[in-house]
Amino acid sequence: MAQTDPVIISGVTKRFGAVTALDDVSLSVATGETFGLIGPNGSGKTTLIRLLLGLGKPTKGNIEILGSSKRSTKITGQIGYMTQSSALYSELSIEENLQFFASIYRLYGAKQRASITQTLALVGLENRRKSPVHTLSGGMKQRVSLACALVHNPALIFLDEPTVGIDPELRMQFWDYFKQLNTNGVTIIVSTHNLDEAARCDRLGLMRFGKLLANDTPEAIKKKSGKDDFDSAFLYFAQRNDTKEQ
Amino acid sequence: MSMRRIGAIAFRIIRQFLHDKRTMALLFLAPIIVMTILQFVLNSSSSNAILAIVPPSGPAGTAIVSHLQSQFSANSTITLKILQANQVDSSLKSGDIDGALIFPSDFTQQILLGETPTITLRLSGSNPGIAKQLSGLGNLLITGFTSPAANSAAGSTSANTPILQTSYLYGGPQFTQTDAMAPLLIGLFSYFFVFLLTSVSFLRERSQGTIERLMVSPSSRTELVLGYICGFTVFALAQSAIILLYVIYILQVHYAGNPLTIFLVTSLLTIGGVNMGIFVSAFARNELQIIQFIPLLLVPQILLGGLFFPVKTLPIVLHQLAYVFPLTYANFALQDVMIKGFGVSEIWGDLIFITAFALVVAMLAAFSLRQEKI
């Protein structure tokens, strides 16, 4: 485990009363990598992402983000976050939303304008920049939401179920954006319960009932399980974990 | 802390509301409509009044008092009280009485000598409805002194009618019921609409997930709360200014104090309303729950703050409870400025409480944001 990795999770457990949402999770994510957190609803993906974002503290264990276990403004300024819902100001236009989030990250003036134009081009919404968000389709809102997470050129991006409710064509486009970002050295942690998307990640963390069942490249996961598809591979690791616990 | 980030939040809020025409209409038109309706309602109502009698010396004084008491025994809206002449102004100031009918001490002699005595009706004027009621009653009583029964009570056989001279401690005959209620309504509407608007907006920030984006950004909780306060305060101040201008120039409410002092009081109160809105939104999951907070947080303030019943007439527990609410202090301050013509130096105690309330609730609002964490 290299110390330079932008995300290092060591033995993290999170409990909500009697419920254990995360159980002794350890993993690290390398620079410029897309790490997929894969698992069914309630497996602990969102809880892990929220802990990584500093929206909560682990009951046990340690989280290091961009070389620090504390969330200073220097660290948070380099993080982008796309929430499960579109999380936009619906009364404002696309451009106004981007202006606001850029300002929050202290991006002003010419730099802000250049970044907004570049981000809108990336998500293909240059022609709709003046449109109020409430007039957009669900897919467009998701694109704007992604743009808001990218507008300040973060080094580390967390995407919580970014492709939920969007059509296959747009989903493909999103994954193309992510690859494009990776080539620029941006690290991405993406959660999804869609196993079809697993192959698009550089590495996968299979999660179930708060446990990390497997953590490897898509090909290695298939190979270890001896299965051809991720559905079967997931079931294999789930059953293996159940047997181990018994 | 970054002022530019605070500015960005405030600017975003302003932009958002400028796009939201319905909310803008609620903010500015609703108080004006309600105040117009209340003007008509209040000007046609009357209330209980306490009238003090300062009788002339000697047995004629006793006779006049018993004559007046017999006249008022059937009138449930007026309570009579006997006072000394030197107690009148202090009783009016403290609100123990609403007016005093002051007979000259040599009233009987003047009547016997065939002179025309002057009876003074000294009115508080802080409640113009009651002042009007007592003024009319005073004239009626004076006319009554020409009747044989009244003259025999005063020991006179002649029919010279005394002159009634009316004077006011505050205001004057031109003050109407609307003038008395306007300070209370200005405070109430500024506070109520801003509270409602902020709490629902902040709730939306939580429910649509934007607050989560902000909380993972370099923006601190304090910056977020301050940004909100600045953004909403722009509208709160605009609303206060519009209500005030409408009340003064369109409804032509009479006021004695400086409009800037009135604006200062309403501004501080509305800032408290903004902060309370942010704080309360932490305990609501949807708009309906915000509405449910109104009977809990606002109605007691409205009922106990002096709008319907004078605070000092409330039962002791409610009286003490009234002094916990910022609206009560704002009502005192606004009445003192608008009716009595007081300045900042005379209402500073009220201003300190309203400011302290705004600060404490701002801290609670920032604290409530910390609880957003999982």
Coordinates of N, CA, C and O in Angstrom, one line a residue, chain A residues 53-55 76, chain B residues 210-219 221 224 369-373:
Chain A
L53 N -15.9 11.4 2.6 CA -16.2 12.9 2.3 C -16.1 13.7 3.6 O -16.1 14.9 3.6
G54 N -16.0 13.0 4.7 CA -16.0 13.7 6.0 C -17.3 14.1 6.5 O -17.5 14.9 7.4
L55 N -18.4 13.5 6.0 CA -19.7 13.8 6.4 C -20.1 12.9 7.7 O -21.2 13.0 8.2
T76 N -10.5 19.7 1.2 CA -11.8 19.7 0.7 C -11.9 20.5 -0.7 O -12.7 20.2 -1.5
Chain B
T210 N -28.4 19.7 -1.8 CA -27.4 20.8 -2.1 C -26.5 21.1 -0.8 O -25.4 21.4 -0.9
I211 N -27.2 20.9 0.3 CA -26.4 21.2 1.6 C -25.3 20.2 1.7 O -24.2 20.5 2.2
E212 N -25.5 19.0 1.2 CA -24.5 18.0 1.3 C -23.3 18.3 0.5 O -22.1 18.2 0.9
R213 N -23.6 18.8 -0.7 CA -22.5 19.3 -1.6 C -21.7 20.4 -0.9 O -20.5 20.4 -1.0
L214 N -22.4 21.3 -0.2 CA -21.8 22.5 0.4 C -20.9 22.0 1.6 O -19.9 22.5 1.9
M215 N -21.4 21.0 2.3 CA -20.7 20.5 3.5 C -19.5 19.8 3.2 O -18.6 19.6 4.1
V216 N -19.3 19.3 2.0 CA -18.1 18.6 1.6 C -17.1 19.6 0.9 O -16.0 19.2 0.6
S217 N -17.6 20.8 0.7 CA -16.8 21.8 0.0 C -16.0 22.6 1.1 O -16.2 22.3 2.3
P218 N -15.1 23.4 0.7 CA -14.3 24.2 1.7 C -15.1 25.1 2.6 O -14.6 25.7 3.5
S219 N -16.4 25.3 2.2 CA -17.2 26.3 2.9 C -17.5 25.7 4.3 O -18.0 24.6 4.5
R221 N -19.5 25.7 8.2 CA -20.9 25.9 8.6 C -21.2 27.3 8.9 O -22.2 27.9 8.6
L224 N -21.7 29.2 5.8 CA -23.0 28.9 5.2 C -24.2 29.6 5.9 O -25.0 30.2 5.3
L369 N -26.4 22.6 12.0 CA -25.7 22.1 10.8 C -24.7 21.0 11.1 O -24.5 20.1 10.3
R370 N -24.0 21.2 12.2 CA -23.0 20.1 12.5 C -23.7 18.8 12.7 O -23.1 17.8 12.5
Q371 N -24.9 18.8 13.2 CA -25.6 17.6 13.4 C -26.1 16.9 12.1 O -26.6 15.8 12.1
E372 N -25.8 17.5 10.9 CA -26.1 16.9 9.7 C -25.3 15.7 9.4 O -25.6 14.9 8.6
K373 N -24.1 15.7 10.1 CA -23.2 14.5 9.8 C -23.9 13.2 10.2 O -24.7 13.2 11.1

